[in-house]
XYZ file of C-alpha atoms in Angstrom:
337
model
C -32.493 0.663 -23.158
C -31.777 -2.285 -24.923
C -32.239 -1.488 -28.083
C -30.398 1.391 -27.841
C -27.123 -0.068 -26.164
C -27.207 -2.227 -29.419
C -27.126 0.449 -30.947
C -24.219 1.907 -29.460
C -21.975 -1.045 -29.616
C -22.989 -3.541 -31.779
C -22.562 -6.073 -28.551
C -24.915 -8.683 -27.642
C -22.991 -8.979 -24.352
C -24.453 -4.829 -23.293
C -26.885 -4.543 -21.230
C -29.015 -1.270 -20.243
C -27.430 0.393 -16.409
C -29.908 2.194 -13.533
C -28.812 5.397 -13.216
C -26.068 5.998 -11.269
C -23.209 8.021 -9.852
C -21.406 8.146 -13.515
C -21.911 11.353 -15.613
C -23.853 9.086 -17.921
C -25.856 7.759 -15.803
C -24.716 4.593 -15.758
C -23.343 2.512 -12.139
C -19.698 3.279 -11.316
C -17.813 0.018 -10.918
C -15.846 0.983 -7.899
C -14.354 -2.461 -7.903
C -12.557 -0.822 -10.345
C -11.727 1.683 -8.752
C -10.281 -0.130 -5.994
C -8.333 -2.351 -8.017
C -6.397 0.265 -9.115
C -5.905 2.208 -5.908
C -4.196 -1.285 -4.610
C -2.116 -1.668 -7.375
C -1.079 1.471 -7.415
C -0.417 0.726 -3.287
C 1.722 -1.791 -4.462
C 3.529 0.738 -7.664
C 4.844 2.779 -4.992
C 5.813 -0.220 -2.490
C 7.818 -1.909 -5.586
C 9.941 1.913 -6.589
C 10.211 2.968 -3.037
C 12.249 -0.934 -2.107
C 14.798 0.604 -4.584
C 16.186 2.876 -2.799
C 16.186 0.812 0.707
C 17.025 -2.376 -0.970
C 21.202 -1.922 0.342
C 21.188 -4.809 -2.421
C 19.389 -3.608 -5.414
C 22.244 -2.997 -7.839
C 23.943 -5.986 -7.440
C 20.811 -8.629 -7.786
C 17.341 -8.748 -9.030
C 15.034 -9.290 -6.063
C 13.129 -12.209 -7.926
C 16.510 -14.018 -8.245
C 16.072 -17.433 -7.060
C 19.559 -18.166 -5.846
C 19.972 -14.495 -4.180
C 16.741 -12.919 -3.019
C 14.971 -14.864 0.043
C 10.872 -14.998 0.104
C 10.052 -11.968 1.558
C 12.225 -9.893 -0.658
C 11.672 -11.673 -3.742
C 7.060 -11.269 -3.027
C 7.518 -7.872 -2.213
C 8.504 -7.543 -5.745
C 6.991 -10.264 -7.436
C 3.572 -8.021 -6.148
C 4.113 -5.386 -7.958
C 4.064 -7.677 -11.478
C 0.300 -6.762 -11.149
C 0.907 -3.286 -11.701
C 1.408 -2.537 -14.996
C -1.288 -5.468 -16.437
C -3.360 -4.257 -14.407
C -3.429 -0.530 -14.816
C -3.500 -2.038 -18.686
C -5.885 -3.697 -19.387
C -9.147 -1.905 -16.089
C -7.671 0.930 -19.377
C -8.902 -1.341 -21.781
C -12.178 -2.215 -19.641
C -13.033 1.745 -18.734
C -12.703 2.841 -22.441
C -14.941 -0.012 -23.453
C -17.600 1.264 -20.401
C -16.903 4.242 -21.571
C -18.248 3.319 -25.143
C -20.767 1.690 -24.018
C -22.685 4.028 -21.618
C -22.669 6.754 -25.182
C -19.547 8.240 -25.769
C -19.519 9.048 -29.121
C -16.968 7.174 -31.684
C -15.300 10.361 -32.839
C -15.409 11.628 -29.499
C -14.250 8.926 -27.920
C -10.937 8.207 -30.187
C -10.641 11.968 -30.103
C -10.099 11.499 -26.275
C -8.405 8.313 -26.699
C -4.930 9.951 -29.085
C -5.285 13.660 -27.071
C -4.661 11.444 -23.966
C -2.030 9.042 -25.456
C -0.558 11.757 -26.814
C -0.486 13.856 -23.528
C 0.703 10.399 -21.357
C 3.728 9.719 -23.831
C 4.348 13.449 -23.216
C 4.507 12.710 -19.320
C 6.701 9.853 -19.966
C 9.305 11.569 -21.621
C 9.648 14.488 -19.707
C 8.309 14.371 -16.006
C 8.485 10.858 -15.885
C 11.613 10.650 -16.422
C 12.605 13.420 -14.594
C 11.789 12.126 -11.002
C 13.650 8.984 -11.883
C 16.926 10.416 -12.832
C 16.340 13.615 -11.635
C 17.743 15.128 -15.402
C 17.094 13.541 -18.791
C 20.869 12.263 -19.429
C 18.125 8.803 -19.799
C 14.942 8.989 -21.442
C 12.920 5.702 -20.145
C 10.012 4.606 -21.929
C 7.713 2.806 -19.188
C 4.836 1.795 -18.810
C 2.992 5.629 -19.126
C 4.362 5.573 -22.780
C 2.598 1.961 -23.310
C -0.417 3.064 -21.754
C -0.091 6.326 -24.122
C 0.482 4.629 -27.643
C -2.015 1.641 -26.783
C -4.349 4.518 -26.799
C -3.810 6.170 -29.611
C -4.238 2.434 -31.318
C -7.214 1.985 -29.619
C -8.613 5.448 -30.999
C -8.753 3.329 -34.266
C -10.046 -0.054 -32.713
C -12.803 1.201 -30.411
C -14.772 1.070 -33.419
C -14.533 -2.176 -33.733
C -16.758 -5.064 -32.022
C -15.679 -5.692 -28.366
C -15.052 -9.563 -29.763
C -13.297 -7.855 -32.666
C -11.008 -6.811 -30.272
C -10.971 -9.110 -27.743
C -9.486 -11.618 -30.998
C -6.725 -8.969 -31.884
C -5.951 -8.939 -27.874
C -5.566 -12.995 -27.930
C -3.534 -12.771 -31.284
C -1.107 -10.084 -30.427
C -0.437 -11.659 -27.141
C 0.488 -14.989 -28.828
C 2.309 -14.295 -31.767
C 4.982 -11.491 -30.815
C 7.321 -14.377 -29.472
C 7.500 -15.688 -32.320
C 7.250 -11.988 -34.048
C 10.822 -11.013 -31.794
C 12.189 -14.596 -31.860
C 12.378 -14.055 -35.684
C 13.565 -10.055 -36.136
C 16.109 -11.165 -33.550
C 19.656 -9.656 -34.799
C 17.761 -6.830 -36.474
C 19.936 -3.788 -37.730
C 19.502 0.007 -38.391
C 15.511 0.891 -38.285
C 14.778 -2.609 -38.425
C 16.041 -3.052 -34.945
C 14.972 0.418 -33.470
C 11.176 -0.404 -34.904
C 11.803 -4.120 -32.793
C 12.520 -2.888 -29.418
C 9.879 -0.083 -29.734
C 7.661 -2.639 -30.539
C 8.487 -6.396 -29.554
C 11.697 -6.199 -27.672
C 12.492 -3.541 -25.577
C 16.282 -2.603 -25.003
C 18.594 0.547 -25.448
C 18.056 2.524 -28.970
C 21.109 2.180 -30.326
C 23.029 5.579 -31.065
C 20.336 7.308 -28.350
C 19.538 8.002 -24.729
C 15.939 6.271 -25.007
C 15.650 2.799 -23.062
C 12.727 1.352 -23.873
C 11.167 -0.486 -21.224
C 8.276 -1.128 -22.173
C 7.174 -2.670 -25.713
C 4.337 -1.248 -27.274
C 2.557 -3.975 -29.019
C 2.023 -6.768 -26.063
C 0.731 -4.196 -24.042
C -1.911 -2.764 -26.624
C -2.554 -7.303 -26.632
C -2.880 -6.722 -22.958
C -5.591 -2.956 -22.984
C -7.381 -4.778 -26.502
C -8.378 -7.583 -23.606
C -9.722 -5.395 -21.648
C -11.374 -3.718 -24.047
C -13.020 -7.235 -25.404
C -14.285 -8.206 -21.779
C -15.533 -4.712 -21.176
C -19.035 -6.204 -21.554
C -18.304 -8.724 -18.981
C -17.962 -6.104 -16.387
C -21.359 -4.526 -17.086
C -23.195 -7.780 -16.477
C -23.741 -7.297 -12.699
C -25.835 -10.473 -12.233
C -23.168 -12.703 -14.710
C -20.202 -10.804 -14.157
C -18.612 -13.608 -11.740
C -19.843 -16.127 -13.981
C -17.899 -15.317 -16.652
C -14.451 -14.028 -15.019
C -13.999 -16.391 -12.097
C -13.640 -19.717 -15.112
C -11.587 -17.111 -17.168
C -9.249 -16.397 -14.503
C -8.931 -20.011 -13.271
C -8.595 -20.556 -16.754
C -5.477 -18.458 -17.190
C -3.723 -20.002 -14.144
C -4.448 -23.032 -15.183
C -2.585 -21.954 -18.761
C 0.202 -20.334 -17.008
C 0.993 -23.488 -14.444
C 0.775 -25.624 -17.744
C 2.647 -23.410 -19.910
C 5.002 -22.912 -16.838
C 5.744 -26.105 -16.417
C 6.414 -27.664 -20.258
C 8.770 -24.433 -19.867
C 8.878 -23.547 -23.530
C 7.385 -21.237 -25.304
C 4.887 -19.146 -22.923
C 9.097 -17.590 -21.349
C 11.828 -16.192 -22.866
C 13.429 -17.111 -19.265
C 13.256 -21.622 -18.188
C 12.343 -22.355 -14.723
C 15.078 -24.549 -12.803
C 15.482 -26.625 -10.227
C 17.148 -25.078 -7.325
C 19.004 -26.165 -4.238
C 15.408 -25.492 -2.133
C 11.969 -26.151 -2.623
C 11.928 -22.296 -2.385
C 14.087 -21.422 -4.666
C 12.348 -23.774 -7.358
C 9.686 -22.248 -6.691
C 10.796 -18.574 -7.205
C 11.961 -19.532 -10.121
C 9.199 -20.811 -11.456
C 7.168 -17.776 -10.671
C 9.594 -15.638 -12.178
C 7.900 -14.526 -15.061
C 9.555 -11.967 -17.709
C 8.128 -8.606 -17.660
C 9.849 -7.072 -20.090
C 8.339 -7.554 -22.654
C 5.026 -9.853 -20.980
C 5.186 -13.389 -22.253
C 2.499 -15.192 -22.242
C 3.297 -16.748 -18.902
C 3.576 -13.752 -17.604
C 0.366 -12.430 -18.418
C -1.688 -15.147 -18.091
C -0.377 -15.176 -13.951
C -0.986 -11.376 -13.282
C -4.386 -10.523 -15.092
C -5.914 -14.411 -13.633
C -4.648 -12.965 -10.252
C -6.000 -9.968 -10.555
C -9.106 -10.957 -11.976
C -9.811 -13.094 -8.831
C -8.424 -9.805 -6.307
C -11.362 -7.899 -8.486
C -14.123 -10.427 -7.754
C -12.674 -10.349 -4.167
C -13.149 -6.960 -4.140
C -16.506 -6.253 -5.477
C -17.475 -7.614 -1.694
C -15.383 -5.518 0.422
C -16.475 -2.185 1.822
C -14.088 -1.943 4.662
C -11.266 0.303 2.841
C -13.112 1.102 0.194
C -12.809 4.691 0.173
C -9.132 4.505 0.579
C -7.934 2.585 -2.947
C -10.692 4.596 -4.739
C -9.245 7.489 -3.585
C -5.488 6.245 -4.298
C -7.564 5.511 -7.299
C -8.069 8.492 -7.514
C -4.870 10.937 -7.159
C -2.854 12.642 -9.921
C -0.085 10.876 -11.586
C 2.461 12.438 -9.603
C 2.171 10.790 -6.395
C 3.757 7.210 -7.698
C 6.758 10.468 -8.848
C 7.393 12.491 -5.584
C 7.409 8.948 -3.617
C 10.208 8.272 -5.485
C 11.801 11.566 -6.012
C 11.268 11.886 -2.231
C 13.154 8.677 -1.528
C 15.696 9.297 -3.810
C 16.072 12.700 -2.138
C 16.177 11.619 1.446
C 18.815 8.521 1.350
C 21.371 10.899 -1.399
């Protein structure tokens, strides 16, 4: 069995698993489904809040000066959604490969699924946000789709190589974004869609999610995928990693430089100072943002391994179709018209 696993992946950290509930015969990690379901709940909370927050169009809920702690928290916790979705997508891609999905089949699946997600983003999701197509939004589903298309090639590499690629992307892309500032023409369009989200000049396309950094997050998930298969050693590996990410966030944020393009400031109160410190940049995801959110998500994942009370509810939410958040957004918008 161990030889078979090694042949499948070329990864030293893959260990055989007993027959379980998946079609491949591998044990299913319920904590992954539970974490995904939990962040779906957070995501719905975020988008519904947009329609009930009276001052939603006048200030950002994470603005430490104008916001207040409860509103701030309802927005900040939703920062966990996108990186968790993308990271777990990378983990799931690795698990599919480790559980025996052939390279060609996996690449074909990622190409078609990624293209389908991009199509949904520019049609169904865009319509769900503004009940029309006056502006095309490129958001998290677009980012996942493009990243999956790229992973069709990267998933053939050893997990360690993909992990290194992911780390390199997330460390280098801020420098690329800064170096290409002021680009014009085709270069500006490429820059917006890859490293610096913005409205694409001359088009109705608003790229909220730059593709490259989110690909880096998916690569991290794939690269750390072997750790999720090591049942006895999973916590020993992921707990120090999660804490290390949070420590890295605190250090980089305290230095107030490279880690995030928006520096924190001392506020009029301690609460405002804390909110400013935690107010990291999501568009695009800064290194500070990635460390803070993925570190937190990993800790939640480790806790969910021991949580059984709401297992069915969260797993059911995780399995819900993509139309669930779109339905919540649309119905809230319609009700308030």
